[in-house]
PDB file of C-alpha atoms in Angstrom:
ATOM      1  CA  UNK A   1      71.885   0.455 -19.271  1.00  0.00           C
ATOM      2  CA  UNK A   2      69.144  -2.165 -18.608  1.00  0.00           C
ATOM      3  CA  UNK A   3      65.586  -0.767 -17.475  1.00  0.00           C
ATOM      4  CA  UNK A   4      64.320  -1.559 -14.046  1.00  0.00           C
ATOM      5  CA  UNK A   5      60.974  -3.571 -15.360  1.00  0.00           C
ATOM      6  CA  UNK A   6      60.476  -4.781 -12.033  1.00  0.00           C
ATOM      7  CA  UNK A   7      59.533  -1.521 -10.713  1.00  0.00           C
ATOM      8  CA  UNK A   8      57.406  -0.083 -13.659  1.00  0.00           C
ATOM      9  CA  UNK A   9      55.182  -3.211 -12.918  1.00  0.00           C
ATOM     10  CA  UNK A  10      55.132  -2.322  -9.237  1.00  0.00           C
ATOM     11  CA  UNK A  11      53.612   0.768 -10.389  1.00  0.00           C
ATOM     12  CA  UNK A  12      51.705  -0.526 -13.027  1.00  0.00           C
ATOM     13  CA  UNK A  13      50.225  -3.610 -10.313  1.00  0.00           C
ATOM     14  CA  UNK A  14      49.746  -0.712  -7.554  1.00  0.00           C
ATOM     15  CA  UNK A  15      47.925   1.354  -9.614  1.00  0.00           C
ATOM     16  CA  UNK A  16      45.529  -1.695 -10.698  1.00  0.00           C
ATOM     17  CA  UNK A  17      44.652  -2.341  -7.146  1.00  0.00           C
ATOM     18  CA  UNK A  18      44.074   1.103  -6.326  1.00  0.00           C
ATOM     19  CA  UNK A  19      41.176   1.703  -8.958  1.00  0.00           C
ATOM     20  CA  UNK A  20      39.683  -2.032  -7.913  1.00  0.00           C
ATOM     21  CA  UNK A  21      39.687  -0.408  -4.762  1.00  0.00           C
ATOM     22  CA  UNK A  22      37.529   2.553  -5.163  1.00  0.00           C
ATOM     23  CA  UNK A  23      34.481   3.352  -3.057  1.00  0.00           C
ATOM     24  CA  UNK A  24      31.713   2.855  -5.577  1.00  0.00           C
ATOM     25  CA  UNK A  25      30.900   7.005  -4.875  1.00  0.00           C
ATOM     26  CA  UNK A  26      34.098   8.072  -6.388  1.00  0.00           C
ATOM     27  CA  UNK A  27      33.347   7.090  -9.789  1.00  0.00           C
ATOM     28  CA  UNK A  28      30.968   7.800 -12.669  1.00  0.00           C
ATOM     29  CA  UNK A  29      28.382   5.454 -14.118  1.00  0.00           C
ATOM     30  CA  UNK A  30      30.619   5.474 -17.287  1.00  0.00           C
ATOM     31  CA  UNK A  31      33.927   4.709 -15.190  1.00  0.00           C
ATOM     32  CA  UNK A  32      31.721   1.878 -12.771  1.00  0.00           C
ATOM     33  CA  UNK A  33      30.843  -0.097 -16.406  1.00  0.00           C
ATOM     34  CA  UNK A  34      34.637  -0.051 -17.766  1.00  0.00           C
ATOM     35  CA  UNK A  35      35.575  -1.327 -14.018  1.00  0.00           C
ATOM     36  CA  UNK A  36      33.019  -4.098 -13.455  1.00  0.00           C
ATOM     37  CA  UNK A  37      31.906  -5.194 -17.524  1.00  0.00           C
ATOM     38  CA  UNK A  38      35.300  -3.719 -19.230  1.00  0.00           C
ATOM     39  CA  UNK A  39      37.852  -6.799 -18.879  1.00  0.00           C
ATOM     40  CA  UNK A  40      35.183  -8.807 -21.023  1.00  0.00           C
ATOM     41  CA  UNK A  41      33.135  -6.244 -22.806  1.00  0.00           C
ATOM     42  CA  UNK A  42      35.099  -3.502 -24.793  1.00  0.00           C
ATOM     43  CA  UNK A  43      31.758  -1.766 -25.654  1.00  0.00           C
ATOM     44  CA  UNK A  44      28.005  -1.607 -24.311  1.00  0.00           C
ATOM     45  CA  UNK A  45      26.649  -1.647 -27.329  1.00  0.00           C
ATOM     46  CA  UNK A  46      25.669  -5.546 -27.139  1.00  0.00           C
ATOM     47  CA  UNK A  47      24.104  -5.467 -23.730  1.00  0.00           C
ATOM     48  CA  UNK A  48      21.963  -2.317 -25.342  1.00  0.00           C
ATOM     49  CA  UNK A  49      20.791  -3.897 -28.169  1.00  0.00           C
ATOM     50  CA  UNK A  50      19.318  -6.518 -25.418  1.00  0.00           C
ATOM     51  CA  UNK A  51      17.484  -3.760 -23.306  1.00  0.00           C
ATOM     52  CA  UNK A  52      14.001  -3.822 -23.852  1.00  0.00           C
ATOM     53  CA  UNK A  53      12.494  -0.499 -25.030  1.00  0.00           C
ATOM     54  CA  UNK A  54       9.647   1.472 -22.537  1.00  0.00           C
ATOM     55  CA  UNK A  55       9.856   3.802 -19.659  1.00  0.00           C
ATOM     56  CA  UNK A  56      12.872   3.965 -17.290  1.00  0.00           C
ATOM     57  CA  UNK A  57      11.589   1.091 -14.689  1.00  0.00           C
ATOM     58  CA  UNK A  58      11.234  -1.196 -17.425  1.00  0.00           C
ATOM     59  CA  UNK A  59      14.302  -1.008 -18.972  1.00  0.00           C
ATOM     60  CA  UNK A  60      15.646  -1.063 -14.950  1.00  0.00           C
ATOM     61  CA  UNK A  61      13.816  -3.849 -14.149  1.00  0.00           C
ATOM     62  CA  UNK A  62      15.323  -5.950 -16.592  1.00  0.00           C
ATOM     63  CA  UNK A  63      18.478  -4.656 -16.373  1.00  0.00           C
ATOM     64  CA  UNK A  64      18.531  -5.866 -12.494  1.00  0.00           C
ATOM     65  CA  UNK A  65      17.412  -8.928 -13.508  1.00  0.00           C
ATOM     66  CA  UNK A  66      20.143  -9.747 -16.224  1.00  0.00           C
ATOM     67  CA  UNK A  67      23.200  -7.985 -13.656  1.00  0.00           C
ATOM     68  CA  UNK A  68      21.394 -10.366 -11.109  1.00  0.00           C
ATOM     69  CA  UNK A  69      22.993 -13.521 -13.181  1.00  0.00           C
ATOM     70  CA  UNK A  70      26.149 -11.987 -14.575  1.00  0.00           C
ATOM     71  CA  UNK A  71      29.043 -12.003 -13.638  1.00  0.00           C
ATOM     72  CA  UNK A  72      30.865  -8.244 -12.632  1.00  0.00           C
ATOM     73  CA  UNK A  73      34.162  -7.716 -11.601  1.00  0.00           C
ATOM     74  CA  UNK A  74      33.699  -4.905  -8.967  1.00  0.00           C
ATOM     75  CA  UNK A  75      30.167  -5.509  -7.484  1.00  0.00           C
ATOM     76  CA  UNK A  76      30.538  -2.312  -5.670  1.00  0.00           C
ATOM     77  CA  UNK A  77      29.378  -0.227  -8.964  1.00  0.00           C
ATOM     78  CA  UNK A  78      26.614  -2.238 -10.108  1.00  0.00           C
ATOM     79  CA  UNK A  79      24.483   0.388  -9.251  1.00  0.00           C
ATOM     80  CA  UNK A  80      26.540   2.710 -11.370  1.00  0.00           C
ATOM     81  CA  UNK A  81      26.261   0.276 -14.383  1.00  0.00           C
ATOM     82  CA  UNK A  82      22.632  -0.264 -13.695  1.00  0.00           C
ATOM     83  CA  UNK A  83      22.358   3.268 -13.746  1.00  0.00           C
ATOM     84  CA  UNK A  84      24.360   3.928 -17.011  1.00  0.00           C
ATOM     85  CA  UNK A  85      22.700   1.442 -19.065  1.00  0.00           C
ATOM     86  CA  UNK A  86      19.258   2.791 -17.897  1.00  0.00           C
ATOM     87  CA  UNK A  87      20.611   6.062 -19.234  1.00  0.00           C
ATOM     88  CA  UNK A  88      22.087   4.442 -22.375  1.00  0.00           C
ATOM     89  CA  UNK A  89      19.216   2.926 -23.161  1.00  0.00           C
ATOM     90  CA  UNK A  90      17.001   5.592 -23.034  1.00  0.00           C
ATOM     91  CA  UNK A  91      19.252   7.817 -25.702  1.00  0.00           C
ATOM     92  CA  UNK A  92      19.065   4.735 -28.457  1.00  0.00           C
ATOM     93  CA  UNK A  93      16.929   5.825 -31.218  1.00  0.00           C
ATOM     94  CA  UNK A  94      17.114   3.349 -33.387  1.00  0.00           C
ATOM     95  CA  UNK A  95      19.254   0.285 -33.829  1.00  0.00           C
ATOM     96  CA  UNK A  96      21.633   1.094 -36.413  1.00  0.00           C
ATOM     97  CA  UNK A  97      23.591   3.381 -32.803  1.00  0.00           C
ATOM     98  CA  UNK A  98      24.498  -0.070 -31.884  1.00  0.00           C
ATOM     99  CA  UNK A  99      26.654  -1.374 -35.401  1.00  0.00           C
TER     100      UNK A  99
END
């Protein structure tokens, strides 16, 4: 008996457009960087080896100002992903986290 593939990619194509859909609220800075920087970026640890070191508003400051230029694919979250990579950044120690 053949399998309906038509309607497991329904599914599959529903489900895709519900999480592009979601208010930027109703997910977690981890879950906002797989949805906007996850089609092209498996991992964060390149963009953290990029963040400057220093207090919070530095490492903010120029993580605004690369997000400003890049491309995202759900610019609802960026200020989840801002967020998480100002957290991220401020947990790496040293740069062998990032190999």
């Amino acid at each position: 008996m053949p399998r309906n593939r038509t309607g497991a990619s329904a599914i599959v194509s529903a489900a895709a457009i519900a999480s592009a859909a979601l208010p930027a609220h109703a997910v977690t800075p981890e879950e906002a960087f797989k949805a906007g920087c996850g089609g092209c970026h498996g991992s964060d640890k390149n963009i953290l080896r990029e963040i400057p070191t220093g207090p919070d508003e530095v490492r903010r400051a120029w993580i605004l100002k690369f997000m400003a230029g890049h491309p995202n694919e759900m610019d609802s979250v960026k200020p989840q992903i801002v967020e998480y990579l100002v957290e991220k950044s401020a947990t790496a120690k040293s740069w062998w986290q990032f190999w």
